[in-house]
Amino acid sequence: MEYSRSPLLEVEQSLLVLIDVQDRLAPQIANHAAIVARCGLLLQGARALGVPVLATEHCAAAIGPTLPVLRAQLDAGEMIAKRQFSAMAESALPEALRRCGCRQVLLAGMEAHVCVLQTALGVVDAGYECWVVADAIGSRHGDDRLLAIERLRESGARVVSSEMVLFEWLGGADHPQFRTLIARIKEL
């Protein structure tokens, strides 16, 4: 499936995927508190604007469940259990993309150079637009994160910030959710 690339994110075409923001992994990630906060901001924005959301859990028995602060905002049907590093190598994410008809896949989570990167490469390979939210991804080591971002760009993924995502979804200050989301942005 091949789509023409849009210059901006569109609410009606977006799907947010939170990757492996899990109990035992998150504390090991450099700058994890800020990354989790940005994931929460994206999740809140998606909910307010009607953007579908999925979250993956990699080997949850070993790594733990999604962090409670995020898990509380997710339904059971939005969770994808996985054992492959790429969520695109599991059937649930490609099926969800086909069902929702979204062409823009936004990725946030952990680890940038493993599961986020491999999922992004799978998204690009499948012909979807892949948007990786740089301030909402992390790795244990900063060098791994930076190399992942470089490789993502080289591979055709678009690298954006959480604020870029929210402002593109809103489209303007007249949006009914503008005040709520701008207040949340300012909190961070």
Coordinates of C-alpha atoms in Angstrom, one line a residue:
M1 CA 0.0 0.0 0.0
E2 CA 1.5 3.3 -1.1
Y3 CA 0.3 6.7 0.0
S4 CA 1.3 10.2 -1.2
R5 CA 3.2 11.9 1.6
S6 CA 1.4 14.7 3.4
P7 CA 3.4 17.7 4.6
L8 CA 1.4 17.9 7.9
L9 CA -0.1 15.4 10.3
E10 CA -3.9 15.0 9.9
V11 CA -6.1 13.9 12.8
E12 CA -8.2 11.8 10.4
Q13 CA -5.2 9.9 9.1
S14 CA -3.1 9.5 12.3
L15 CA -2.6 6.5 14.5
L16 CA -0.5 6.8 17.7
V17 CA 1.5 3.8 18.7
L18 CA 3.2 3.8 22.2
I19 CA 6.0 1.2 22.1
D20 CA 7.1 -0.7 25.2
V21 CA 6.8 2.0 27.9
Q22 CA 7.0 -0.7 30.5
D23 CA 7.6 -1.1 34.3
R24 CA 11.1 -2.6 34.3
L25 CA 12.3 -1.0 31.1
A26 CA 11.4 2.6 31.6
P27 CA 13.6 3.3 34.6
Q28 CA 16.6 2.1 32.7
I29 CA 16.1 4.7 29.9
A30 CA 18.1 7.9 29.9
N31 CA 15.8 10.9 30.7
H32 CA 12.9 8.5 31.2
A33 CA 10.6 10.8 33.3
A34 CA 10.5 13.4 30.5
I35 CA 10.0 10.7 27.8
V36 CA 7.1 9.2 29.8
A37 CA 5.6 12.7 30.3
R38 CA 5.8 13.3 26.5
C39 CA 4.1 10.0 25.8
G40 CA 1.4 11.0 28.3
L41 CA 1.0 14.3 26.5
L42 CA 0.6 12.6 23.1
L43 CA -1.9 10.1 24.6
Q44 CA -3.9 13.0 26.1
G45 CA -3.9 14.9 22.8
A46 CA -4.9 11.8 20.8
R47 CA -7.8 11.1 23.2
A48 CA -9.0 14.8 23.0
L49 CA -8.8 14.8 19.2
G50 CA -10.1 11.4 18.4
V51 CA -6.9 9.9 17.2
P52 CA -6.8 6.1 17.6
V53 CA -4.1 4.7 19.9
L54 CA -2.3 1.4 20.4
A55 CA 0.3 0.4 22.9
T56 CA 2.7 -2.5 22.7
E57 CA 4.2 -4.6 25.5
H58 CA 7.3 -6.6 24.7
C59 CA 7.6 -9.8 26.6
A60 CA 5.5 -8.4 29.5
A61 CA 6.1 -11.3 31.8
A62 CA 9.8 -10.4 31.9
I63 CA 9.7 -6.6 31.4
G64 CA 6.5 -5.8 33.1
P65 CA 3.3 -4.1 32.0
T66 CA 2.9 -0.7 30.5
L67 CA 3.5 2.0 33.2
P68 CA 0.3 2.6 35.2
V69 CA 0.3 6.3 34.4
L70 CA -0.3 5.4 30.7
R71 CA -2.0 2.1 31.2
A72 CA -4.9 3.8 33.1
Q73 CA -5.7 5.7 29.9
L74 CA -5.7 2.6 27.6
D75 CA -8.4 0.0 26.9
A76 CA -7.5 -3.7 26.8
G77 CA -8.3 -3.7 23.0
E78 CA -5.6 -1.1 22.4
M79 CA -2.9 -3.3 23.8
I80 CA -0.6 -5.4 21.6
A81 CA 1.5 -8.2 23.2
K82 CA 4.6 -8.8 21.2
R83 CA 7.7 -10.9 21.2
Q84 CA 9.3 -9.5 18.0
F85 CA 11.2 -6.3 18.3
S86 CA 9.2 -4.8 15.4
A87 CA 5.5 -4.5 16.1
M88 CA 5.0 -4.7 12.4
A89 CA 6.3 -8.3 12.5
E90 CA 3.3 -9.2 14.7
S91 CA -0.1 -9.5 13.1
A92 CA -2.0 -7.1 15.4
L93 CA -0.4 -3.8 14.2
P94 CA -0.7 -4.4 10.4
E95 CA -4.3 -5.6 11.0
A96 CA -5.1 -2.5 13.1
L97 CA -3.7 -0.3 10.3
R98 CA -5.8 -2.0 7.7
R99 CA -8.9 -1.6 9.9
C100 CA -8.5 2.1 10.8
G101 CA -7.4 3.1 7.3
C102 CA -4.8 5.5 8.7
R103 CA -1.8 6.3 6.6
Q104 CA 0.2 8.3 9.2
V105 CA 1.7 6.2 12.0
L106 CA 3.2 8.1 14.9
L107 CA 5.7 6.2 17.1
A108 CA 6.8 7.0 20.6
G109 CA 8.4 4.8 23.3
M110 CA 11.3 2.6 24.1
E111 CA 14.0 1.6 23.1
A112 CA 14.7 4.0 20.2
H113 CA 17.4 1.9 18.6
V114 CA 15.6 -1.4 18.9
C115 CA 11.8 -1.7 19.0
V116 CA 11.0 1.9 17.9
L117 CA 13.5 1.7 15.0
Q118 CA 12.5 -1.7 13.8
T119 CA 8.8 -0.9 14.0
A120 CA 9.4 2.3 12.1
L121 CA 11.4 0.5 9.4
G122 CA 8.5 -2.0 9.1
V123 CA 5.9 0.9 8.8
V124 CA 8.0 2.6 6.1
D125 CA 8.5 -0.7 4.3
A126 CA 4.7 -1.3 4.3
G127 CA 4.1 2.0 2.5
Y128 CA 2.7 4.1 5.4
E129 CA 4.0 7.5 6.5
C130 CA 6.1 7.0 9.6
W131 CA 6.4 9.9 12.1
V132 CA 8.7 9.3 15.1
V133 CA 8.3 11.7 18.0
A134 CA 11.9 12.5 19.0
D135 CA 11.2 13.9 22.5
A136 CA 9.0 10.8 23.3
I137 CA 11.6 8.1 22.4
G138 CA 14.5 6.9 24.4
S139 CA 17.3 4.4 24.9
R140 CA 19.5 3.4 27.8
H141 CA 22.4 5.3 26.1
G142 CA 22.2 8.7 24.4
D143 CA 24.4 7.6 21.5
D144 CA 22.0 4.8 20.6
R145 CA 19.1 7.2 20.6
L146 CA 21.0 9.7 18.4
L147 CA 22.0 6.9 15.9
A148 CA 18.5 5.7 15.8
I149 CA 17.2 9.2 14.9
E150 CA 19.8 9.5 12.2
R151 CA 18.9 6.1 10.7
L152 CA 15.2 6.8 10.9
R153 CA 15.6 10.0 8.9
E154 CA 17.8 8.1 6.3
S155 CA 15.1 5.4 6.0
G156 CA 12.3 7.8 5.2
A157 CA 10.7 8.3 8.6
R158 CA 9.9 11.9 9.6
V159 CA 11.2 13.0 13.0
V160 CA 9.0 15.4 14.9
S161 CA 8.5 16.7 18.4
S162 CA 5.4 16.2 20.6
E163 CA 4.5 19.9 20.3
M164 CA 4.7 19.7 16.5
V165 CA 2.3 16.7 16.6
L166 CA -0.2 18.5 18.8
F167 CA -0.1 21.8 16.9
E168 CA -0.5 20.0 13.5
W169 CA -3.4 18.0 14.9
L170 CA -5.1 21.1 16.3
G171 CA -4.6 23.1 13.1
G172 CA -5.2 26.5 14.7
A173 CA -6.1 28.4 17.9
D174 CA -9.9 28.1 17.2
H175 CA -10.0 24.4 17.7
P176 CA -12.2 23.6 20.8
Q177 CA -9.4 21.5 22.4
F178 CA -6.7 24.2 21.9
R179 CA -6.9 25.8 25.4
T180 CA -6.8 22.3 27.1
L181 CA -3.9 21.1 25.2
I182 CA -1.9 24.3 25.3
A183 CA -2.3 24.3 29.1
R184 CA -0.9 20.7 29.2
I185 CA 2.0 21.7 27.0
K186 CA 2.9 24.6 29.3
E187 CA 2.8 22.2 32.3
L188 CA 5.7 20.3 30.8

